[in-house]
Coordinates of C-alpha atoms in Angstrom, one line a residue:
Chain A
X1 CA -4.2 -7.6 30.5
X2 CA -4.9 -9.3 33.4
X3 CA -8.0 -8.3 35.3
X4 CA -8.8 -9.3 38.9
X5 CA -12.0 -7.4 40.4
X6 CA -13.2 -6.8 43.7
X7 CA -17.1 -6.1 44.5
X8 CA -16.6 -3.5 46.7
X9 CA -13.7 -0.8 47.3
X10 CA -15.3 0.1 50.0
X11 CA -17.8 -1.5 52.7
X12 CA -19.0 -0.4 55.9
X13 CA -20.8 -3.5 58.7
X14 CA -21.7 -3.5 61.6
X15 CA -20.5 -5.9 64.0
X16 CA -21.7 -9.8 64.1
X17 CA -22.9 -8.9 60.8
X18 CA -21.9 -11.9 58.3
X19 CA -20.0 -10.7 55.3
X20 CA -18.6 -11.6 51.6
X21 CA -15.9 -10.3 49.4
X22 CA -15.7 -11.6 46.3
X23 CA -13.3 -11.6 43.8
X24 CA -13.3 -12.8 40.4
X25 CA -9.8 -13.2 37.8
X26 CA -10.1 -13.5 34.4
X27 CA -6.8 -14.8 33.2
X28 CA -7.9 -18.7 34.0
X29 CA -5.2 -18.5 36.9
X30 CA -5.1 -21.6 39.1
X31 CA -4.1 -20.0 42.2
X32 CA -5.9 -17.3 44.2
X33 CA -5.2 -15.5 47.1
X34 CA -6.9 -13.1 50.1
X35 CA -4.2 -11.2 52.3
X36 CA -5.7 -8.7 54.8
X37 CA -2.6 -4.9 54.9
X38 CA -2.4 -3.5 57.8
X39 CA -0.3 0.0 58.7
X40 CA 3.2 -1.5 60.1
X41 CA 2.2 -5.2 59.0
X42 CA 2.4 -5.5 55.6
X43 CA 0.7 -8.1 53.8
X44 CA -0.9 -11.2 55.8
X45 CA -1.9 -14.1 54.1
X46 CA -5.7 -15.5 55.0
X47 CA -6.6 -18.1 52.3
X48 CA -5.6 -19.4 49.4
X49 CA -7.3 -22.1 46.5
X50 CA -4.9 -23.6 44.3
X51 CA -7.7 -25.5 42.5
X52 CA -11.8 -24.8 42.3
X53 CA -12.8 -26.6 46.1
X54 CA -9.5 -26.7 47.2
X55 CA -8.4 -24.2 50.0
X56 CA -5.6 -23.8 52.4
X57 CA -5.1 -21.6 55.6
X58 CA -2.9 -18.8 54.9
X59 CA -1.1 -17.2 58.1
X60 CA -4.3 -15.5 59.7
X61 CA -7.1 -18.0 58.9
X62 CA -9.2 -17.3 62.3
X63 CA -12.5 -15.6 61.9
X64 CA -12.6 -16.0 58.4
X65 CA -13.6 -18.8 55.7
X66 CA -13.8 -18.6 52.1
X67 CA -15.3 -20.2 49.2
X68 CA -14.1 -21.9 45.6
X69 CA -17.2 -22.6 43.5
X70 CA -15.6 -21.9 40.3
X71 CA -12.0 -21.0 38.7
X72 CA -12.4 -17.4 38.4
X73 CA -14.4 -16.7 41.9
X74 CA -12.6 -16.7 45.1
X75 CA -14.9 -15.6 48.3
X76 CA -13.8 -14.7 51.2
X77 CA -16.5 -14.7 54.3
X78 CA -16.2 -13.4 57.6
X79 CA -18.5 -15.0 59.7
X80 CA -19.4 -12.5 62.3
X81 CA -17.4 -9.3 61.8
X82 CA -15.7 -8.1 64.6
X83 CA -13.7 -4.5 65.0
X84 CA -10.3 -6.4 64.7
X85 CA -11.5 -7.1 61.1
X86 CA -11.4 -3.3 60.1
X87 CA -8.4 -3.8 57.4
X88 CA -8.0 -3.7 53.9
X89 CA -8.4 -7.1 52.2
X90 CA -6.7 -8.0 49.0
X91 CA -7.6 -10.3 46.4
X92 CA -4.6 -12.0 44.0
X93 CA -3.9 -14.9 41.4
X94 CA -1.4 -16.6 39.4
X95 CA -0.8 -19.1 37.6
X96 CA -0.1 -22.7 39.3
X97 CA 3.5 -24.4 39.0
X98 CA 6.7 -25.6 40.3
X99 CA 8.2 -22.4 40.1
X100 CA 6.5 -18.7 41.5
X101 CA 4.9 -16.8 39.6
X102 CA 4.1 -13.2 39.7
X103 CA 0.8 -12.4 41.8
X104 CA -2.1 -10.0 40.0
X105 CA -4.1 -7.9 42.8
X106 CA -7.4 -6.2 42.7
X107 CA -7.9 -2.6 43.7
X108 CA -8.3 -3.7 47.1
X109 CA -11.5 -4.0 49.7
X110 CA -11.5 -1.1 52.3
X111 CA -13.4 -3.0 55.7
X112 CA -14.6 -1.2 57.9
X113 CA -16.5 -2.8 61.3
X114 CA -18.0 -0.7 63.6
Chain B
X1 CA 6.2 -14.3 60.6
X2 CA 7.8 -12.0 58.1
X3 CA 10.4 -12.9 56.0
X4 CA 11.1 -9.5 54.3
X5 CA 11.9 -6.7 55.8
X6 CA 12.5 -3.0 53.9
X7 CA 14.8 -0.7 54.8
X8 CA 14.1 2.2 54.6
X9 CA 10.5 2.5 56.2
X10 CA 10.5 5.6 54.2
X11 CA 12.4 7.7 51.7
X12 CA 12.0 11.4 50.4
X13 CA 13.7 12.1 47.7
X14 CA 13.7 15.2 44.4
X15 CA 12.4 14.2 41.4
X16 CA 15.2 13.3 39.1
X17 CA 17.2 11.6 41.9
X18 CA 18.0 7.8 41.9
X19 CA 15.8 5.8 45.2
X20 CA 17.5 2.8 46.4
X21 CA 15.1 0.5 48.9
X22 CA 16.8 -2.6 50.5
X23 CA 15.1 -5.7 51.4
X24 CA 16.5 -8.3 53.9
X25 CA 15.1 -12.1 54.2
X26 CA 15.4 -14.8 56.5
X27 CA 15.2 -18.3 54.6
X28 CA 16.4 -19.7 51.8
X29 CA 14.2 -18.5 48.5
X30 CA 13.7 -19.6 44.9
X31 CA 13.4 -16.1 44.0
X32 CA 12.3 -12.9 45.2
X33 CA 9.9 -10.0 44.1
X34 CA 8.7 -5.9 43.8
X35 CA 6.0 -5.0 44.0
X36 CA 4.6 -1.3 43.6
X37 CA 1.5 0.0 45.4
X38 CA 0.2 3.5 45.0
X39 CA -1.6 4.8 47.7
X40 CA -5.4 3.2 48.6
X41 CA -4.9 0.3 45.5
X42 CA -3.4 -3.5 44.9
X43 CA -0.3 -4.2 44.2
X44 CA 1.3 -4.0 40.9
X45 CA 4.5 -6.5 39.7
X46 CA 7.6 -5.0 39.1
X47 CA 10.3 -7.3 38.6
X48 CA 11.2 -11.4 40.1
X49 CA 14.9 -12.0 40.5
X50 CA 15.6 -15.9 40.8
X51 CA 17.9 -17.2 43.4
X52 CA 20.3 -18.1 40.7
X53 CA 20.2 -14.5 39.6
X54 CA 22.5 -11.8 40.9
X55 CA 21.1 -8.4 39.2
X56 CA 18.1 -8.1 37.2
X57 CA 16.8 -4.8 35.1
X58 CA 13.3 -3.5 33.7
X59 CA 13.3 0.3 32.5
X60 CA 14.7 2.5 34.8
X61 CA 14.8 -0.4 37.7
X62 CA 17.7 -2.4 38.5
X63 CA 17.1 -5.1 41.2
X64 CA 20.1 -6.8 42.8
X65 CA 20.2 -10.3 44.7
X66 CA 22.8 -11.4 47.4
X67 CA 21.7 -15.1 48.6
X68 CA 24.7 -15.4 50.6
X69 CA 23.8 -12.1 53.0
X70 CA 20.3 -12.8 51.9
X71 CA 19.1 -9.3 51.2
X72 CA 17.8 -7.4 47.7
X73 CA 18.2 -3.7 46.6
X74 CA 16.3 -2.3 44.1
X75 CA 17.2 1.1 42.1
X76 CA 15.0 3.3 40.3
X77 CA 17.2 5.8 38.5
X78 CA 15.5 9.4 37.7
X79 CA 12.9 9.2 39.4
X80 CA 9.4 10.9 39.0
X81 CA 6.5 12.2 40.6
X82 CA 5.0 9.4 39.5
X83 CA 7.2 6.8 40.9
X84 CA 5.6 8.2 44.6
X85 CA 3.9 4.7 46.2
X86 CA 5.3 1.9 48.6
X87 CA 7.7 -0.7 47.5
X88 CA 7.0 -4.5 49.1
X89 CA 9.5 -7.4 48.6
X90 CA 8.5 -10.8 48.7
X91 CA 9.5 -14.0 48.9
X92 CA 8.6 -17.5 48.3
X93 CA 9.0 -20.5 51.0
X94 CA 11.0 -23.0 49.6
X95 CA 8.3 -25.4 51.3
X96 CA 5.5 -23.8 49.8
X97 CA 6.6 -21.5 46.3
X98 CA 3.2 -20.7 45.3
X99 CA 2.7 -18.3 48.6
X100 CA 4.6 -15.2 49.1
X101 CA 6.0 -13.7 52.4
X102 CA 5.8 -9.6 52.0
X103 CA 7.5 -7.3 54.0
X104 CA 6.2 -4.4 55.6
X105 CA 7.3 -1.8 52.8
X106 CA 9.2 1.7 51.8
X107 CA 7.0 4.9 51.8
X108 CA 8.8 6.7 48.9
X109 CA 7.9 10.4 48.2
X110 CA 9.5 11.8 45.2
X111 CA 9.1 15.8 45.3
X112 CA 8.1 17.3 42.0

């Protein structure tokens, strides 16, 4: 089965405070993906790597960065956390191709900026 | 922007029942998705339905496909306890078909 792991369900900063989310697959998936899921918004798309160093801005890049060191590790950084960051943040891959494939998701990172 | 949108935002139904959740799209797709997500967790894969496809089944899901009023049901038939979670569509960008466009979801409570 396809694994894709968070580090933290859930995490609790303070604003300004710099922080990481990482996420690590273990399918050897090209693609990987953060979305941020908010109540009434659904899914937003921050990043995504389709390649180790290779990065694109999703829909809601702003205030956030991320990271590609290696195939199966997909960071996502905020800066300097802010309230309006208080969301859950989702990590997913798939495989890489001309047509779409199906995304896996990890349990999920509860944010919370005070 | 979103491209899906579900209809209903959220459905109550008795277990046994059949739940039918509609998802309406704006662009042209190669194909569309379900997702499942049980309350506080990711998102698990249900079923893709390609463009060229008009109704698709896994189990006790049945997912139809109408490109020319570009919209997607999907049916699950006796349902359970179990099946209680929120339902997302998505969709690919013809532009772009590695990302996915999800809509905002049906809430479905099936009463034991």
């Amino acid at each position: 089965d396809v694994k894709v792991t968070q580090s933290s369900r859930y995490l609790v900063k303070r604003t300004g405070e710099k922080v990481f989310l990482e996420c690590v697959q273990d399918m050897d998936h090209e693609n990987m993906f953060w979305y941020r899921q908010d109540p009434g918004l659904g899914l937003r798309l921050i990043y995504f790597s389709y390649d180790v160093k290779m990065k694109e801005k999703g829909d809601i890049p702003e205030g956030y960065s991320v990271s590609r060191e290696k195939k199966e590790r997909f960071s996502l950084i905020l800066e300097s956390a802010s309230t309006n960051q208080t969301s859950m943040y989702l990590c997913a891959s798939s495989y890489s191709g001309r047509a779409t494939y199906e995304q896996y998701f990890g349990p999920g990172t509860r944010l919370t900026v005070t | 922007s979103q491209q899906g949108e579900e209809d209903p935002q959220a459905l109550s139904i008795q277990e046994g029942e059949n739940a039918t959740m509609n998802c309406s799209y704006k662009t042209s797709i190669n194909n569309l998705q379900w997702y499942r997500q049980n309350s506080g967790r990711g998102l698990v894969h249900l079923i893709l339905i390609r463009s060229n496809e008009r109704e698709k089944h896994s189990g006790r899901l049945r997912v139809t496909l109408d490109t020319s009023k570009k919209s997607s049901s999907l049916l699950i038939t006796a349902s359970r306890a179990a099946d209680t979670a929120s339902y997302f569509c998505a969709t690919d960008r013809k532009d772009s078909s590695y990302k996915l466009i999800f809509g905002s979801g049906t809430r479905l409570l099936v009463r034991p």
